[in-house]
Amino acid sequence: MNRTEALLDRFLSELSDLSEPSGQSGAAPLAVWAHGSLGGGDYQEGRSDLDLIAVLDGPIGARTVWRVALAHARLRAQPLADQLHCTYLTPATAAGADRRHLTWAHAHLFRRPVTPVTRRELHTFGRSCWGSRRRACCRRSRTGNWPPSWCATSGTSGGGRWTG
């Protein structure tokens, strides 16, 4: 396993900790998708960023923000962790290129939109790392919004592991 695969495996493990104990609503991960060079196939370990989108099932409130920050803090000592960038969204907040989403990049949490360029990358060559199949969720509507409706989470792939 190379350093990138090890970091992604650890990251997916940390994301699973976002779920609440059974019986409570939480922000369990539904899918993780790669875009940029990692999704496009020209990723260079140690040089390229790891650009990810994580789709969570619950609302992203203060508790989820705190848990995301802790997850990234626990990754800090891992090789390549400083190059891992992830934007967090939910099925209810995915549409709309102007909407700002929780994002971890450059060792900080902030909010920024999922740009039309990123949406195009996901649609054209993005890679499903875990969970819902990306293509079913990235179809463009006649109005150009992404996604026009949310895909069912029953069709999953990857079994919770990076599927390279």
mmCIF file with all atom_site columns, N, CA and C in Angstrom, residues 59-85:
data_model
loop_
_atom_site.group_PDB
_atom_site.id
_atom_site.type_symbol
_atom_site.label_atom_id
_atom_site.label_alt_id
_atom_site.label_comp_id
_atom_site.label_asym_id
_atom_site.label_entity_id
_atom_site.label_seq_id
_atom_site.pdbx_PDB_ins_code
_atom_site.Cartn_x
_atom_site.Cartn_y
_atom_site.Cartn_z
_atom_site.occupancy
_atom_site.B_iso_or_equiv
_atom_site.pdbx_formal_charge
_atom_site.auth_seq_id
_atom_site.auth_comp_id
_atom_site.auth_asym_id
_atom_site.auth_atom_id
_atom_site.pdbx_PDB_model_num
ATOM 1  N N  . PRO A 1 59 ? -27.637 16.891 8.455  1.00 0.00 ? 59 PRO A N  1
ATOM 2  C CA . PRO A 1 59 ? -27.275 18.310 8.346  1.00 0.00 ? 59 PRO A CA 1
ATOM 3  C C  . PRO A 1 59 ? -25.883 18.550 8.933  1.00 0.00 ? 59 PRO A C  1
ATOM 4  N N  . ILE A 1 60 ? -25.215 19.540 8.406  1.00 0.00 ? 60 ILE A N  1
ATOM 5  C CA . ILE A 1 60 ? -23.874 19.870 8.875  1.00 0.00 ? 60 ILE A CA 1
ATOM 6  C C  . ILE A 1 60 ? -23.994 21.023 9.860  1.00 0.00 ? 60 ILE A C  1
ATOM 7  N N  . GLY A 1 61 ? -24.230 20.661 11.113 1.00 0.00 ? 61 GLY A N  1
ATOM 8  C CA . GLY A 1 61 ? -24.361 21.636 12.184 1.00 0.00 ? 61 GLY A CA 1
ATOM 9  C C  . GLY A 1 61 ? -23.059 21.756 12.949 1.00 0.00 ? 61 GLY A C  1
ATOM 10 N N  . ALA A 1 62 ? -23.113 22.441 14.067 1.00 0.00 ? 62 ALA A N  1
ATOM 11 C CA . ALA A 1 62 ? -21.919 22.699 14.870 1.00 0.00 ? 62 ALA A CA 1
ATOM 12 C C  . ALA A 1 62 ? -21.235 21.411 15.322 1.00 0.00 ? 62 ALA A C  1
ATOM 13 N N  . ARG A 1 63 ? -22.024 20.412 15.710 1.00 0.00 ? 63 ARG A N  1
ATOM 14 C CA . ARG A 1 63 ? -21.439 19.150 16.169 1.00 0.00 ? 63 ARG A CA 1
ATOM 15 C C  . ARG A 1 63 ? -20.677 18.442 15.046 1.00 0.00 ? 63 ARG A C  1
ATOM 16 N N  . THR A 1 64 ? -21.235 18.460 13.848 1.00 0.00 ? 64 THR A N  1
ATOM 17 C CA . THR A 1 64 ? -20.557 17.842 12.706 1.00 0.00 ? 64 THR A CA 1
ATOM 18 C C  . THR A 1 64 ? -19.291 18.610 12.350 1.00 0.00 ? 64 THR A C  1
ATOM 19 N N  . VAL A 1 65 ? -19.358 19.932 12.377 1.00 0.00 ? 65 VAL A N  1
ATOM 20 C CA . VAL A 1 65 ? -18.169 20.747 12.093 1.00 0.00 ? 65 VAL A CA 1
ATOM 21 C C  . VAL A 1 65 ? -17.056 20.388 13.082 1.00 0.00 ? 65 VAL A C  1
ATOM 22 N N  . TRP A 1 66 ? -17.404 20.274 14.343 1.00 0.00 ? 66 TRP A N  1
ATOM 23 C CA . TRP A 1 66 ? -16.433 19.904 15.380 1.00 0.00 ? 66 TRP A CA 1
ATOM 24 C C  . TRP A 1 66 ? -15.828 18.535 15.088 1.00 0.00 ? 66 TRP A C  1
ATOM 25 N N  . ARG A 1 67 ? -16.667 17.576 14.718 1.00 0.00 ? 67 ARG A N  1
ATOM 26 C CA . ARG A 1 67 ? -16.180 16.219 14.444 1.00 0.00 ? 67 ARG A CA 1
ATOM 27 C C  . ARG A 1 67 ? -15.296 16.178 13.192 1.00 0.00 ? 67 ARG A C  1
ATOM 28 N N  . VAL A 1 68 ? -15.644 16.960 12.185 1.00 0.00 ? 68 VAL A N  1
ATOM 29 C CA . VAL A 1 68 ? -14.800 17.041 10.989 1.00 0.00 ? 68 VAL A CA 1
ATOM 30 C C  . VAL A 1 68 ? -13.437 17.617 11.359 1.00 0.00 ? 68 VAL A C  1
ATOM 31 N N  . ALA A 1 69 ? -13.422 18.672 12.152 1.00 0.00 ? 69 ALA A N  1
ATOM 32 C CA . ALA A 1 69 ? -12.155 19.275 12.587 1.00 0.00 ? 69 ALA A CA 1
ATOM 33 C C  . ALA A 1 69 ? -11.309 18.270 13.362 1.00 0.00 ? 69 ALA A C  1
ATOM 34 N N  . LEU A 1 70 ? -11.930 17.504 14.252 1.00 0.00 ? 70 LEU A N  1
ATOM 35 C CA . LEU A 1 70 ? -11.196 16.485 15.011 1.00 0.00 ? 70 LEU A CA 1
ATOM 36 C C  . LEU A 1 70 ? -10.649 15.397 14.099 1.00 0.00 ? 70 LEU A C  1
ATOM 37 N N  . ALA A 1 71 ? -11.453 14.979 13.120 1.00 0.00 ? 71 ALA A N  1
ATOM 38 C CA . ALA A 1 71 ? -11.002 13.946 12.184 1.00 0.00 ? 71 ALA A CA 1
ATOM 39 C C  . ALA A 1 71 ? -9.745  14.408 11.441 1.00 0.00 ? 71 ALA A C  1
ATOM 40 N N  . HIS A 1 72 ? -9.759  15.634 10.971 1.00 0.00 ? 72 HIS A N  1
ATOM 41 C CA . HIS A 1 72 ? -8.586  16.148 10.254 1.00 0.00 ? 72 HIS A CA 1
ATOM 42 C C  . HIS A 1 72 ? -7.403  16.364 11.198 1.00 0.00 ? 72 HIS A C  1
ATOM 43 N N  . ALA A 1 73 ? -7.666  16.757 12.419 1.00 0.00 ? 73 ALA A N  1
ATOM 44 C CA . ALA A 1 73 ? -6.582  16.917 13.397 1.00 0.00 ? 73 ALA A CA 1
ATOM 45 C C  . ALA A 1 73 ? -5.899  15.578 13.670 1.00 0.00 ? 73 ALA A C  1
ATOM 46 N N  . ARG A 1 74 ? -6.675  14.510 13.733 1.00 0.00 ? 74 ARG A N  1
ATOM 47 C CA . ARG A 1 74 ? -6.096  13.185 13.968 1.00 0.00 ? 74 ARG A CA 1
ATOM 48 C C  . ARG A 1 74 ? -5.258  12.708 12.781 1.00 0.00 ? 74 ARG A C  1
ATOM 49 N N  . LEU A 1 75 ? -5.512  13.251 11.609 1.00 0.00 ? 75 LEU A N  1
ATOM 50 C CA . LEU A 1 75 ? -4.750  12.876 10.414 1.00 0.00 ? 75 LEU A CA 1
ATOM 51 C C  . LEU A 1 75 ? -3.454  13.674 10.264 1.00 0.00 ? 75 LEU A C  1
ATOM 52 N N  . ARG A 1 76 ? -3.315  14.737 11.025 1.00 0.00 ? 76 ARG A N  1
ATOM 53 C CA . ARG A 1 76 ? -2.225  15.704 10.846 1.00 0.00 ? 76 ARG A CA 1
ATOM 54 C C  . ARG A 1 76 ? -0.844  15.082 10.697 1.00 0.00 ? 76 ARG A C  1
ATOM 55 N N  . ALA A 1 77 ? -0.536  14.075 11.464 1.00 0.00 ? 77 ALA A N  1
ATOM 56 C CA . ALA A 1 77 ? 0.806   13.484 11.439 1.00 0.00 ? 77 ALA A CA 1
ATOM 57 C C  . ALA A 1 77 ? 1.008   12.496 10.292 1.00 0.00 ? 77 ALA A C  1
ATOM 58 N N  . GLN A 1 78 ? -0.037  12.168 9.571  1.00 0.00 ? 78 GLN A N  1
ATOM 59 C CA . GLN A 1 78 ? 0.066   11.210 8.476  1.00 0.00 ? 78 GLN A CA 1
ATOM 60 C C  . GLN A 1 78 ? 0.786   11.824 7.278  1.00 0.00 ? 78 GLN A C  1
ATOM 61 N N  . PRO A 1 79 ? 1.629   11.048 6.605  1.00 0.00 ? 79 PRO A N  1
ATOM 62 C CA . PRO A 1 79 ? 2.242   11.561 5.383  1.00 0.00 ? 79 PRO A CA 1
ATOM 63 C C  . PRO A 1 79 ? 1.164   11.995 4.388  1.00 0.00 ? 79 PRO A C  1
ATOM 64 N N  . LEU A 1 80 ? 1.378   13.109 3.731  1.00 0.00 ? 80 LEU A N  1
ATOM 65 C CA . LEU A 1 80 ? 0.503   13.693 2.710  1.00 0.00 ? 80 LEU A CA 1
ATOM 66 C C  . LEU A 1 80 ? -0.761  14.345 3.265  1.00 0.00 ? 80 LEU A C  1
ATOM 67 N N  . ALA A 1 81 ? -0.977  14.326 4.577  1.00 0.00 ? 81 ALA A N  1
ATOM 68 C CA . ALA A 1 81 ? -2.211  14.875 5.142  1.00 0.00 ? 81 ALA A CA 1
ATOM 69 C C  . ALA A 1 81 ? -2.389  16.353 4.814  1.00 0.00 ? 81 ALA A C  1
ATOM 70 N N  . ASP A 1 82 ? -1.292  17.076 4.684  1.00 0.00 ? 82 ASP A N  1
ATOM 71 C CA . ASP A 1 82 ? -1.402  18.495 4.363  1.00 0.00 ? 82 ASP A CA 1
ATOM 72 C C  . ASP A 1 82 ? -1.900  18.729 2.937  1.00 0.00 ? 82 ASP A C  1
ATOM 73 N N  . GLN A 1 83 ? -1.884  17.694 2.116  1.00 0.00 ? 83 GLN A N  1
ATOM 74 C CA . GLN A 1 83 ? -2.355  17.814 0.740  1.00 0.00 ? 83 GLN A CA 1
ATOM 75 C C  . GLN A 1 83 ? -3.786  17.313 0.559  1.00 0.00 ? 83 GLN A C  1
ATOM 76 N N  . LEU A 1 84 ? -4.403  16.822 1.630  1.00 0.00 ? 84 LEU A N  1
ATOM 77 C CA . LEU A 1 84 ? -5.776  16.328 1.556  1.00 0.00 ? 84 LEU A CA 1
ATOM 78 C C  . LEU A 1 84 ? -6.739  17.499 1.723  1.00 0.00 ? 84 LEU A C  1
ATOM 79 N N  . HIS A 1 85 ? -7.565  17.718 0.718  1.00 0.00 ? 85 HIS A N  1
ATOM 80 C CA . HIS A 1 85 ? -8.589  18.761 0.736  1.00 0.00 ? 85 HIS A CA 1
ATOM 81 C C  . HIS A 1 85 ? -9.934  18.084 0.553  1.00 0.00 ? 85 HIS A C  1
#
